[in-house]
Coordinates of C-alpha atoms in Angstrom, one line a residue:
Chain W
X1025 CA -20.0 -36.8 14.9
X1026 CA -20.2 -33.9 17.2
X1027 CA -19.1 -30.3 15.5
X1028 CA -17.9 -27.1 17.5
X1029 CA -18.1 -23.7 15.1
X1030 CA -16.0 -22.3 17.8
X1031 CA -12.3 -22.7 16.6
X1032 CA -10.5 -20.3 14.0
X1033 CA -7.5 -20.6 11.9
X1034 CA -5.5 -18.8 15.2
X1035 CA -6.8 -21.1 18.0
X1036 CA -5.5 -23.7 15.9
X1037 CA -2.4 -22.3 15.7
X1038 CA -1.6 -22.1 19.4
X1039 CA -3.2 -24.6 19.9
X1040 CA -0.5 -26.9 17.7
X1041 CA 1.9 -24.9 19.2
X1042 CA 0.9 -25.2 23.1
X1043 CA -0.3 -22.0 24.2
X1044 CA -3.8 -22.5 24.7
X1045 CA -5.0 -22.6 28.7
X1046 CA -5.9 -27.0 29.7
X1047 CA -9.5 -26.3 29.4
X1048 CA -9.6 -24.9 25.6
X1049 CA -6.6 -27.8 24.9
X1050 CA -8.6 -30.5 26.0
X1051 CA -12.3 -29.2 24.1
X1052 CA -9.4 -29.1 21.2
X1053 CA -8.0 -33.1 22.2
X1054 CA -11.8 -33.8 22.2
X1055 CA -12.8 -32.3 18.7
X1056 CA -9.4 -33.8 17.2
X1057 CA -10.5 -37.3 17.5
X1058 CA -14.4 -36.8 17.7
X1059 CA -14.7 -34.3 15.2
X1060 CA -14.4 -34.6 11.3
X1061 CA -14.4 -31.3 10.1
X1062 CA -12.1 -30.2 12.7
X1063 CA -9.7 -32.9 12.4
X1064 CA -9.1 -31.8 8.7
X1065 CA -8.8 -28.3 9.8
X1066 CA -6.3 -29.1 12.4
X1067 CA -4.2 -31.7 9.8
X1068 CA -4.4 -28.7 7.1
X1069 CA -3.7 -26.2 10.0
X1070 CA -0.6 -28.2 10.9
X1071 CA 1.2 -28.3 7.6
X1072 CA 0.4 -24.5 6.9
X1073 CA 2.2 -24.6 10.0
X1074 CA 5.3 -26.8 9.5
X1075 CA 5.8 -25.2 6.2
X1076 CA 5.8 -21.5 7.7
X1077 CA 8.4 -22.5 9.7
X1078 CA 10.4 -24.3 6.8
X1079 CA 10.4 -21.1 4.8
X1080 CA 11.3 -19.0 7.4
X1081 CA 7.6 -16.8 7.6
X1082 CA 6.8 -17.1 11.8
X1083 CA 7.5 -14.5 14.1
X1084 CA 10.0 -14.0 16.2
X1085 CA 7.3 -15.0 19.8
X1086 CA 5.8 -18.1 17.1
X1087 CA 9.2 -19.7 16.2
X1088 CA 10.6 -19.8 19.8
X1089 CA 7.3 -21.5 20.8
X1090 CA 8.1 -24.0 17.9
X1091 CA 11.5 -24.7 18.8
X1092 CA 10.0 -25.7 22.4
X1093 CA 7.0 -27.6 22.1
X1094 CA 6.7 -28.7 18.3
X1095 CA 9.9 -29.6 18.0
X1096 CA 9.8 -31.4 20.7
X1097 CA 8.4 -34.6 19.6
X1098 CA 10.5 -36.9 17.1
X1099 CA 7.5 -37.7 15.0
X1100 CA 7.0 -34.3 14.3
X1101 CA 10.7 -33.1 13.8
X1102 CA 10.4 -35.9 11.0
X1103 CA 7.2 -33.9 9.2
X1104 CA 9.2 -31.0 9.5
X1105 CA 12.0 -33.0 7.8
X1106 CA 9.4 -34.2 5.0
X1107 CA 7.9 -30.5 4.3
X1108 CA 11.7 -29.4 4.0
X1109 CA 12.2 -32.2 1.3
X1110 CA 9.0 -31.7 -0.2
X1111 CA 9.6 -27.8 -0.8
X1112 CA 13.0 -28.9 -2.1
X1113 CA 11.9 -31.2 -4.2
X1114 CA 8.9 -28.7 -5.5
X1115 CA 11.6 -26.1 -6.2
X1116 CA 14.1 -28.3 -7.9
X1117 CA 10.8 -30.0 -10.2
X1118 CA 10.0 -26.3 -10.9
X1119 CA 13.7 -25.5 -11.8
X1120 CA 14.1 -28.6 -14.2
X1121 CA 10.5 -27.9 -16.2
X1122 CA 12.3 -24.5 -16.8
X1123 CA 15.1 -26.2 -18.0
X1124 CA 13.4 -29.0 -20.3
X1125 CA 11.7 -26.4 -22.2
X1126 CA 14.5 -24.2 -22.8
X1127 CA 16.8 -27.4 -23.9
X1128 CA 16.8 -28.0 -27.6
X1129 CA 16.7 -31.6 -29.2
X1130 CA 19.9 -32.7 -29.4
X1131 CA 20.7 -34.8 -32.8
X1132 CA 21.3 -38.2 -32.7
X1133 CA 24.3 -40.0 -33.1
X1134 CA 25.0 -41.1 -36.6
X1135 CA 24.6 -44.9 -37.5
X1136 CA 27.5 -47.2 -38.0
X1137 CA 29.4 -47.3 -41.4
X1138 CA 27.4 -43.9 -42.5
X1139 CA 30.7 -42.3 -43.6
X1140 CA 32.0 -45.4 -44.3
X1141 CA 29.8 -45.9 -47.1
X1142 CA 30.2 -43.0 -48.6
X1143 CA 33.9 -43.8 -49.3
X1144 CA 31.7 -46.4 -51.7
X1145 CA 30.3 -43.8 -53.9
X1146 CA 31.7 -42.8 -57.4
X1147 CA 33.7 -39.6 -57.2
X1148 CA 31.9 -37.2 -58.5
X1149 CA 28.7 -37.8 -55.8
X1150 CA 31.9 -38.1 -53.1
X1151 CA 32.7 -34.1 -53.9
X1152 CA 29.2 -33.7 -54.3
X1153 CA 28.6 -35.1 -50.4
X1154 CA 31.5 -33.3 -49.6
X1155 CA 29.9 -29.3 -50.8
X1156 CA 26.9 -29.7 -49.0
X1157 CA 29.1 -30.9 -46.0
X1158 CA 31.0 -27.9 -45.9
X1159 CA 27.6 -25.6 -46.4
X1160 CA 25.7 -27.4 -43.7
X1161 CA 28.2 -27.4 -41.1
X1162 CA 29.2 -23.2 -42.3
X1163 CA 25.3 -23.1 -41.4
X1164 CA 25.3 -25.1 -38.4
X1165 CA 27.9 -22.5 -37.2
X1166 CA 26.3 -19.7 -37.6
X1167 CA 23.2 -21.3 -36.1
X1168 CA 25.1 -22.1 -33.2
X1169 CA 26.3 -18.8 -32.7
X1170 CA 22.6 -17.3 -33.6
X1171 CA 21.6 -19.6 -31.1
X1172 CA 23.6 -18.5 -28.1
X1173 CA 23.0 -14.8 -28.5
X1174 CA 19.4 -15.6 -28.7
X1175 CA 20.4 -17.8 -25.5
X1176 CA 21.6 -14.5 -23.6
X1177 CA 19.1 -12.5 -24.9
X1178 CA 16.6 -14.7 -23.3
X1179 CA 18.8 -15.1 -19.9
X1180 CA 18.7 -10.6 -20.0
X1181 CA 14.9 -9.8 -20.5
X1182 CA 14.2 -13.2 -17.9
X1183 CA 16.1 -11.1 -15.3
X1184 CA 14.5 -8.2 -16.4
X1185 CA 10.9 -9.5 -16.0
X1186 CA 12.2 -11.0 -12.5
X1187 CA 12.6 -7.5 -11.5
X1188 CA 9.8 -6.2 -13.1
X1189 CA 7.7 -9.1 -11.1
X1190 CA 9.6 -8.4 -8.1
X1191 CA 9.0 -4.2 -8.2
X1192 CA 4.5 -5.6 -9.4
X1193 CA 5.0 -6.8 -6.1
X1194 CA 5.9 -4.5 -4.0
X1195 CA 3.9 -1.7 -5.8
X1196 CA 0.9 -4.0 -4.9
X1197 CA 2.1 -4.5 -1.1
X1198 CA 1.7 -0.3 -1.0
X1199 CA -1.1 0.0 -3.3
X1200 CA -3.2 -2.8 -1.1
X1201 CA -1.6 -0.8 2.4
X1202 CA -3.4 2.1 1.1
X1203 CA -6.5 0.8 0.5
X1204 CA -7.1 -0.7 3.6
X1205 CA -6.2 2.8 4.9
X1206 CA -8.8 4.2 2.7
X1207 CA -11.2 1.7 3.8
X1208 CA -10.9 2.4 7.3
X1209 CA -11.1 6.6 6.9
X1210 CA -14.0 6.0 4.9
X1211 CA -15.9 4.1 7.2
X1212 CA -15.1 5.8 9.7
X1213 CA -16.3 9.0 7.6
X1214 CA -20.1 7.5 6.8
X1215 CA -20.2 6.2 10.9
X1216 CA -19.2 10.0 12.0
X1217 CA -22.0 11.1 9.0
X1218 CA -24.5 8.6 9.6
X1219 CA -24.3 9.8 13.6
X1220 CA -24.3 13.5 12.5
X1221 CA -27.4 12.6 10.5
X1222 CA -29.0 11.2 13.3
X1223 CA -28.5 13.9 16.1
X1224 CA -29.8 16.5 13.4
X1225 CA -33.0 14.9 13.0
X1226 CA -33.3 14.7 16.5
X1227 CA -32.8 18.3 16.9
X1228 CA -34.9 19.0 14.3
X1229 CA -38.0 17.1 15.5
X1230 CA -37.2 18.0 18.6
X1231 CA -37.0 14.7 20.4
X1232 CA -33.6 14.8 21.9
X1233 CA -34.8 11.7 24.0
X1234 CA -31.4 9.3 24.7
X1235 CA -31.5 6.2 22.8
X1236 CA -32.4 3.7 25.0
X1237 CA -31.7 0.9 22.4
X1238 CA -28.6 -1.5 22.3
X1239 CA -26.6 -2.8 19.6
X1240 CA -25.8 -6.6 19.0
X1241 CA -22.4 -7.4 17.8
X1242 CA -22.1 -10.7 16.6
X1243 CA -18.8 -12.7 14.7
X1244 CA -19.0 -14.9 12.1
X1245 CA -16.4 -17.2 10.5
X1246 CA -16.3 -18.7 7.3
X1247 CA -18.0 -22.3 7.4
X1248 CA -14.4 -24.6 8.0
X1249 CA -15.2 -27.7 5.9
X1250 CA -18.6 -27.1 5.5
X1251 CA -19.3 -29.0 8.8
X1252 CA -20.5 -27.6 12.3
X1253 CA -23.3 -26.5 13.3
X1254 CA -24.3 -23.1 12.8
X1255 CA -23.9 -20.2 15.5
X1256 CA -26.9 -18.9 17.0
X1257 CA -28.0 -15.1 18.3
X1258 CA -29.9 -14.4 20.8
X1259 CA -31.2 -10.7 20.0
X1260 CA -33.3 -9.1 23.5
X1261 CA -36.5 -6.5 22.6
X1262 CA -34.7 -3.5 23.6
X1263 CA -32.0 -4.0 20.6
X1264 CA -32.5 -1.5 17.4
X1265 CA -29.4 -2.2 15.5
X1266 CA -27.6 -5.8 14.4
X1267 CA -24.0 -5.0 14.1
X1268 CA -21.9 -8.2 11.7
X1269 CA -18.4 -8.5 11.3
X1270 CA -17.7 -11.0 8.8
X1271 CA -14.2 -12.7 8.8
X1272 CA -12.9 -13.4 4.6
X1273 CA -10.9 -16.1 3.5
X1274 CA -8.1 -14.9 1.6
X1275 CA -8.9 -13.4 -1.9
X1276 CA -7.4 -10.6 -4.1
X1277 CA -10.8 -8.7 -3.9
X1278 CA -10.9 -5.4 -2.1
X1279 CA -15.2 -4.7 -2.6
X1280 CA -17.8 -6.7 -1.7
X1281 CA -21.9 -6.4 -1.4
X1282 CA -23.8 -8.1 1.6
X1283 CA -27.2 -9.8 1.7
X1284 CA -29.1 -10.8 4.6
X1285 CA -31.4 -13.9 3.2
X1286 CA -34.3 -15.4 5.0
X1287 CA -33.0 -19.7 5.0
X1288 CA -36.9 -20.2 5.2
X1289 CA -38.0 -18.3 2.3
X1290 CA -34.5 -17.7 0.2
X1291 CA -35.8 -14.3 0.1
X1292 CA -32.7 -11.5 0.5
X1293 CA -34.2 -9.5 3.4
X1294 CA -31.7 -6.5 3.5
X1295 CA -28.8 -5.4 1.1
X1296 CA -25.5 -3.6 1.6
X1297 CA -24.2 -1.2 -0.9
X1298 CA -20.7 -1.8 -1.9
X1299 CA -18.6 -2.5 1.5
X1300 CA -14.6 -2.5 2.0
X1301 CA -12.8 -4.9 3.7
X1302 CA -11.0 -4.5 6.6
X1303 CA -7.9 -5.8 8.4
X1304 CA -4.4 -6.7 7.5
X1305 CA -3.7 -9.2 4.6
X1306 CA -5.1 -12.1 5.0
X1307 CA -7.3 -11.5 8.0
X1308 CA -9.4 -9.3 6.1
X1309 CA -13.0 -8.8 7.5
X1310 CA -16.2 -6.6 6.3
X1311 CA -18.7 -5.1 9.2
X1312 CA -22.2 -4.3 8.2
X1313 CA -25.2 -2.9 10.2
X1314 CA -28.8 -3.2 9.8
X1315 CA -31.8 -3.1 11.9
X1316 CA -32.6 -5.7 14.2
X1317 CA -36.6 -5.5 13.5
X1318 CA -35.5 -7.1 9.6
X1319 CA -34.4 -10.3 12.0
X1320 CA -37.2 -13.0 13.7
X1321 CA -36.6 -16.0 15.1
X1322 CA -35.2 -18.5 12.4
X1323 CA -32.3 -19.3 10.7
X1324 CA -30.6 -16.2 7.9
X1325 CA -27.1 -16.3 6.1
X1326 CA -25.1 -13.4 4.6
X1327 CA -23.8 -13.8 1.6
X1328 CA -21.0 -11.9 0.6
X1329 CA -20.4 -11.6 -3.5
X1330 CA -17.1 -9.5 -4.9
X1331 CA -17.9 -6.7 -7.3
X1332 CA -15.0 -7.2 -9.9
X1333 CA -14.3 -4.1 -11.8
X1334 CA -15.7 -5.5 -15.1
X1335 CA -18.5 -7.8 -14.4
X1336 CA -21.3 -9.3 -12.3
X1337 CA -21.7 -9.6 -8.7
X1338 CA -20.7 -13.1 -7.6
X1339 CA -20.9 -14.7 -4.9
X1340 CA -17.6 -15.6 -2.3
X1341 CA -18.9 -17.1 0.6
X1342 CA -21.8 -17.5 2.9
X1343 CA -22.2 -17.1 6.6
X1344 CA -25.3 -18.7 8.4
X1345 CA -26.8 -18.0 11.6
X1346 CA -29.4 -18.8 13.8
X1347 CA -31.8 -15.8 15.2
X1348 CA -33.4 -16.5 18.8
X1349 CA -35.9 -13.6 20.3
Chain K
X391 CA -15.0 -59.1 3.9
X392 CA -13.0 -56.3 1.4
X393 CA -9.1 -56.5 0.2
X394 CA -8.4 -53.7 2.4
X395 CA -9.9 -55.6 5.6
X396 CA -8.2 -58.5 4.8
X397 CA -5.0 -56.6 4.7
X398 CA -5.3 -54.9 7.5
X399 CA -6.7 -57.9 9.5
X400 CA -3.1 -60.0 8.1
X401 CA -0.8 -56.8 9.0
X402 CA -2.4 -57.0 12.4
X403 CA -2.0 -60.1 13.2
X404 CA 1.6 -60.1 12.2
X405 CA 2.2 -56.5 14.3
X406 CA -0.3 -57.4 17.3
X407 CA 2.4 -59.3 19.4
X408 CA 4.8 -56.7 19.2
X409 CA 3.3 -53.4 19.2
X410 CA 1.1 -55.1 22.1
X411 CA 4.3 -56.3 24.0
X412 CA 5.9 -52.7 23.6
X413 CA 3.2 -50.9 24.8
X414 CA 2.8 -52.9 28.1
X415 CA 6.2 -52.9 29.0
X416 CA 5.4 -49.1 29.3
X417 CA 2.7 -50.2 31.7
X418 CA 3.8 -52.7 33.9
X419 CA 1.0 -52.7 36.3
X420 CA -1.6 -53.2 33.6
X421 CA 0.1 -57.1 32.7
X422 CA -3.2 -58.7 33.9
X423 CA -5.1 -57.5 31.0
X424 CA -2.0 -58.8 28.9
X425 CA -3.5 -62.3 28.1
X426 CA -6.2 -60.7 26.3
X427 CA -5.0 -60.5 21.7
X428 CA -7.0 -58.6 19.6
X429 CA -8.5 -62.0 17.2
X430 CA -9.7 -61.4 13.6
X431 CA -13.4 -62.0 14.9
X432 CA -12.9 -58.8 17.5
X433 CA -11.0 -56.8 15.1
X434 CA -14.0 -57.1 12.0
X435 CA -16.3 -56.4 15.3
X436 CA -14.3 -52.9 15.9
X437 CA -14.4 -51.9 12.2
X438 CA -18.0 -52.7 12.1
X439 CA -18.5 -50.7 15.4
X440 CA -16.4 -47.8 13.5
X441 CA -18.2 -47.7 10.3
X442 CA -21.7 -47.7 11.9
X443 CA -23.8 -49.3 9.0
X444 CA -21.9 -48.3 6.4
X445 CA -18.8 -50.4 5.0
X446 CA -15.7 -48.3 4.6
X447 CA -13.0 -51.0 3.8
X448 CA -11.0 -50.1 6.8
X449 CA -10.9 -46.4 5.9
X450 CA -12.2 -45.4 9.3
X451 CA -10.5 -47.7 11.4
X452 CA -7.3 -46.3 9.3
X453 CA -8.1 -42.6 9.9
X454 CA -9.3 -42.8 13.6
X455 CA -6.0 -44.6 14.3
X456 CA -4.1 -41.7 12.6
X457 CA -5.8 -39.2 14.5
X458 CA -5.2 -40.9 18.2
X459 CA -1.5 -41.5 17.0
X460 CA -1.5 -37.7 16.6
X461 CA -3.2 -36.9 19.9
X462 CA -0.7 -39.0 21.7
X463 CA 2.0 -37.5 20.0
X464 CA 0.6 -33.7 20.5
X465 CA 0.3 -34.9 24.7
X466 CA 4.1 -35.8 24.3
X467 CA 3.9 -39.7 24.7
X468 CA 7.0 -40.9 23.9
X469 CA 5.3 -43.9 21.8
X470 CA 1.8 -42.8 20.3
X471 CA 1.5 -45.5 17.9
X472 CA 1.3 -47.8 20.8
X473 CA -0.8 -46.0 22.6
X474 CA -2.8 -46.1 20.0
X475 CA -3.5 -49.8 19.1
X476 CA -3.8 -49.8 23.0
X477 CA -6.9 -47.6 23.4
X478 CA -8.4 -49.5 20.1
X479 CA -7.5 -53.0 21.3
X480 CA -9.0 -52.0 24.6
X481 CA -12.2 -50.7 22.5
X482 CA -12.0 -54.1 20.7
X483 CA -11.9 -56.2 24.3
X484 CA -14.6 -54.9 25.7
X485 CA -16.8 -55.0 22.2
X486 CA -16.4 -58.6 21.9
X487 CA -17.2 -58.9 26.1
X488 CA -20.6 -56.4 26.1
X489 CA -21.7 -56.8 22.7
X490 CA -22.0 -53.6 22.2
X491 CA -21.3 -50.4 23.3
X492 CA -23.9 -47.5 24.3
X493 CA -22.3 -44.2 23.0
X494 CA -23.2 -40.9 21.0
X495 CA -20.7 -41.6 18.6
X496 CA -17.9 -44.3 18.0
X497 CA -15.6 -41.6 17.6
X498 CA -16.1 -39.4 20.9
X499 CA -15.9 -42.9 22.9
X500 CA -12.5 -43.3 21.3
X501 CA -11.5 -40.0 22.2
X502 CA -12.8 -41.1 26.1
X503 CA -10.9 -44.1 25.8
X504 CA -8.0 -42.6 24.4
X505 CA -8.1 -40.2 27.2
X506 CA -8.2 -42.6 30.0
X507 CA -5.0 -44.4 28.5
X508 CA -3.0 -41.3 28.4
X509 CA -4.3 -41.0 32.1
X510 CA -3.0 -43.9 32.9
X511 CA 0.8 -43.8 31.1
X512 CA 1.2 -40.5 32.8
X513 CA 0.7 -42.5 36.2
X514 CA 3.2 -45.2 35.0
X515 CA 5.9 -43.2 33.6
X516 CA 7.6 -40.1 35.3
X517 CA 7.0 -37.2 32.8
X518 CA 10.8 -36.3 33.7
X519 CA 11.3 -39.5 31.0
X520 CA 9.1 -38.3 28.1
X521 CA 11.2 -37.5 25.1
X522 CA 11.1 -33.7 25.1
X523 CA 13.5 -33.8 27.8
X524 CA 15.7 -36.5 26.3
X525 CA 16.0 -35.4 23.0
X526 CA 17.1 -31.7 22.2
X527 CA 14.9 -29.8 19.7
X528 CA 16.8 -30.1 16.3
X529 CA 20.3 -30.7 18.2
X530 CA 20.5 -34.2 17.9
X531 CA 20.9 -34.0 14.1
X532 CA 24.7 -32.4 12.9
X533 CA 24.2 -30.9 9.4
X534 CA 25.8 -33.9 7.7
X535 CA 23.4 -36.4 9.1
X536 CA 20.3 -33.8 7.9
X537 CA 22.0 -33.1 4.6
X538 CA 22.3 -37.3 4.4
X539 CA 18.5 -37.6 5.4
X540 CA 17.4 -34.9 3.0
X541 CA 19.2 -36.6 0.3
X542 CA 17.6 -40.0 1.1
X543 CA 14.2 -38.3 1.4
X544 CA 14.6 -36.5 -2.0
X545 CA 15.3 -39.9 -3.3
X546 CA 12.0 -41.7 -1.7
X547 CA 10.2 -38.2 -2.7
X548 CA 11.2 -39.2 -6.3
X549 CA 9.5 -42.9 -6.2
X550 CA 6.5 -41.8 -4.1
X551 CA 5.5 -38.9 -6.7
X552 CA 6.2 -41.5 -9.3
X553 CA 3.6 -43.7 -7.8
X554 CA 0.8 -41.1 -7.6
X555 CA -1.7 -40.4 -10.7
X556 CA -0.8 -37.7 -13.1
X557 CA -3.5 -35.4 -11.4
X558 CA -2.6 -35.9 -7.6
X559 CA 1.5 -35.2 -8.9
X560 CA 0.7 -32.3 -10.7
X561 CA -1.8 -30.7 -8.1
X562 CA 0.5 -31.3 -5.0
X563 CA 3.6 -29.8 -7.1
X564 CA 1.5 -27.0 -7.6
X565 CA -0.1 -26.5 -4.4
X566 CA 3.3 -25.4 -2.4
X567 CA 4.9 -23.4 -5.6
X568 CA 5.6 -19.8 -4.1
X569 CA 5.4 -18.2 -0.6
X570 CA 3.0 -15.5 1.4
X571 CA 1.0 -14.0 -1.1
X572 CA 2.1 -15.7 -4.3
X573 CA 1.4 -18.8 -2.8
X574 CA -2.1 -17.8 -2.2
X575 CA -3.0 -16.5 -5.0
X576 CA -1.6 -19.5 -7.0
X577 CA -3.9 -21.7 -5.2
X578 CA -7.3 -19.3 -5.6
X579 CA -6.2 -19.7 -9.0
X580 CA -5.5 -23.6 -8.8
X581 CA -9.0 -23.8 -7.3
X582 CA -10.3 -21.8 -9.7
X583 CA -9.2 -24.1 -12.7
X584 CA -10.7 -27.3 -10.9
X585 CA -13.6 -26.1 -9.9
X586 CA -13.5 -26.0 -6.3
X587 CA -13.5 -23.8 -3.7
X588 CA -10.0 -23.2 -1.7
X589 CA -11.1 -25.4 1.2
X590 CA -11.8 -28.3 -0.9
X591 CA -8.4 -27.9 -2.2
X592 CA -7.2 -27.5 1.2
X593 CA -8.1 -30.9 1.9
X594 CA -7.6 -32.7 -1.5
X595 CA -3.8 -31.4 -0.7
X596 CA -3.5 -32.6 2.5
X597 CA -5.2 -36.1 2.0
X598 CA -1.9 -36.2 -1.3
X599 CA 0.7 -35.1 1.5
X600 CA -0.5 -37.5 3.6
X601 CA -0.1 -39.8 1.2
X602 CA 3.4 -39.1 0.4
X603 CA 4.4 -38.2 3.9
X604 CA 3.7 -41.9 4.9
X605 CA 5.1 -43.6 1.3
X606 CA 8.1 -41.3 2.3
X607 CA 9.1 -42.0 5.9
X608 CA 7.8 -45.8 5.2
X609 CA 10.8 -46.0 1.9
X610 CA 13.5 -43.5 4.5
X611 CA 13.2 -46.1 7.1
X612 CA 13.4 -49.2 4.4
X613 CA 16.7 -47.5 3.2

């Protein structure tokens, strides 16, 4: 079946909720049916979508569009229905495994004719019975009542960690705002000192010829599904430098190193340092530039790996391409 | 010829009158075509044409149906399913008539198909009757009757996860705990403990609530 790599998360998007001109709608009809990879994009695309909406997390422009043309249709106001129930129900199954774990056993229910039997007993094993009736329910008391301050003891520090969690999370909302501020000053820092380098040598060897060379800029997506078929450059003599954005999926990492790797040989042809990613929160992206001389015709991927703090590289995700000349 | 074949091949047989009668009343000019019924001979023929060599049990005739009930719904046809069986009965007809059919790929002709009967309901019925101007977005419902159908969902939701292996329960339960970033970074970590990267467990998810979604609606409508 025929695969377009041309669709993203966001084309999706408006396209489910009717925003998208006739022309890009029907390539989109055409892919929905004739297309595997997309269909499961667009079915997983759909519910992200639906369930957004259930919790309350479009904007103000997405929900009206919604209200008109998703909820137009009765079959869907019924999936909208289900993914209500269903984060209902995931809630409520959450709230009751809470609760089965904090529940003690409860005792069972004496037998029939227990006590009754006792009244059988001689006398002396009848006071007997009786002592250690007393002592165990004196004990049972003060388990009880040992029980429910360790009971509200546990209800105080869970309230405490809930707004311990709550105050993580909003420390790491600012601390991950910042850093993609960083990330952007920096970069911006080595482009301004990698141009200041440049002039100076130029000055200095006195060849203050323009630079006649062009730059290509090229996109790439992360493979949806792993199905499509891979996007191809087309990079002209006069270009010096390759210019690649490369869009992430959603990860909690903030560093990353590039490769450029030759499909034919498996060789790694160029490698980054250690790059930032860009972008607000889950449309993060890393751009990295190289010379367009390391590229020939033939067909290269980047591979992105995170750098965690302690440990090895390892790799995230890979981006093929095809190189024309 | 597999259990799931045969199944399908019975629930055909018993829906073909009436799904085919419903959706030419919505086309009345199109009656001459009417005497032609989808037989058990032209149906195995479509699910061979579908599966292309391989044998799917009726897994690809099931999915492709799904995915033109879903276009027809997206165009705002007030009844996709019909629509559906229509473009695959027509598929069927002219299967059984030509032998064959010369195409790049079963599934683009069904999206030409598919295209040319939503073509042709638009010509038959005035778009001033399509539901989205009959029925109100969400007014139609009062919050009793959604509490009621919440309820009664929450209900089928109970059977329907009941009826799905331990690992499918607990990884859909999982899958939707949490919102924004919580909620993904509890699945890069549910992907992480199974092995598989965050789009296979995109559409291991979906496949479940797909499951559940029709085991739901089919028990809400029994009820």
């Amino acid at each position: 079946m025929m695969s377009d790599p041309n669709y993203d998360e966001q084309t999706i998007k408006r396209y489910l909720l009717g925003v998208l001109s006739e022309v890009e709608t029907e390539r989109l009809d055409e892919l929905s049916i004739a297309d595997d990879g997309f269909a499961d994009a667009l079915s997983a695309a759909e519910k992200e979508l639906v369930d957004s909406y259930v919790q309350g997390e479009l904007s103000d422009d997405d929900l009206a569009k919604f209200k008109s043309h998703y909820l137009a249709s009765a079959v869907r106001r019924k999936r909208v229905d289900f993914a209500k129930a269903l984060q209902f129900f995931g809630e409520r199954a959450g709230r009751a495994s809470v609760a089965a774990i904090r529940e003690t056993p409860t005792a069972a229910a004496g037998k029939k004719g227990w006590f009754s039997g006792l009244l059988t007993l001689p006398p002396v094993l009848q006071w007997g019975f009786a002592t250690v009736a007393i002592v165990l329910v004196i004990a049972g008391g003060l388990l009880l009542l040992q029980n429910i301050r360790l009971r509200q003891q546990i209800t105080q520090t869970q309230a405490r960690r809930d707004e311990l969690q709550q105050r993580e999370l909003e420390l790491q909302r600012q601390l991950e705002n910042q850093r993609t501020a960083n990330a952007s000053i920096e970069q911006e820092l080595a482009r301004v000192r990698e141009e200041s380098a440049r002039l100076e040598e130029q000055l200095r060897s006195g060849k203050s010829q323009p630079l006649t060379g062009a730059i290509a800029s090229i996109i790439l997506t992360p493979q949806l599904r792993g199905a499509g078929q891979i996007k191809t450059v087309t990079i002209s003599p006069n270009t010096e430098r390759v210019a690649i954005q490369l869009q992430l999926e959603p990860n909690e990492y903030s560093t990353y190193s590039v490769a450029l790797i030759d499909q034919s040989s498996g060789q790694s042809v160029w490698r980054s340092g250690r790059v930032k990613a860009t972008g607000p929160g889950d449309r993060k992206s890393l751009t990295v530039r190289f010379s367009a001389a390391l590229l020939h015709s033939g067909t290269y991927r980047m591979q992105v790996s995170v750098i965690p703090p302690n440990g090895a590289a390892e790799v995230v995700s890979e981006y093929p391409f095809k190189v024309l000349r | 010829m597999s259990n799931v074949t045969q199944i399908i091949l019975r629930a055909l047989q018993l829906e073909c009158e009436s799904c085919s009668f419903r959706a030419w009343q919505s086309m009345p000019e199109l009656t001459k075509k009417r005497d032609w019924q989808l037989s058990p001979s032209a149906f195995r023929e479509l699910l061979r044409w579908l599966d292309q060599g391989t044998d799917s049990e009726g897994q690809t005739f099931l999915e492709m149906r799904g995915r033109l009930v879903a276009y027809f719904d997206r165009k705002g046809c007030p009844v996709p399913d019909d629509l559906a069986d229509d473009t695959l009965n027509r598929i069927a007809r002219r299967l059984q008539e030509e032998g064959e059919i010369e195409t790049e790929a079963p599934a683009k002709y069904c999206y030409i198909m598919a295209r040319f009967v939503f073509l042709e309901s638009l010509r038959t019925q005035s778009k001033k009757e399509s539901l989205r101007s009959q029925i109100p977005p969400e007014a139609s419902q009062g919050d009793r009757n959604e509490r009621e159908t919440r309820e009664r969902m929450l209900d089928c939701l109970d059977q329907c996860t009941g009826k799905l292996d331990v690992a499918q329960r607990e990884l859909i339960l999982s899958y939707y705990v949490g919102r924004e970033k919580v909620k993904i970074e509890n699945r890069r970590r549910l992907a992480q403990s199974l092995g598989i990267t965050m789009n296979a467990l995109s559409i291991r998810a979906c496949r479940i609530r797909d499951k559940l979604e029709e085991c739901v609606l089919r028990c809400v409508e029994a009820k």
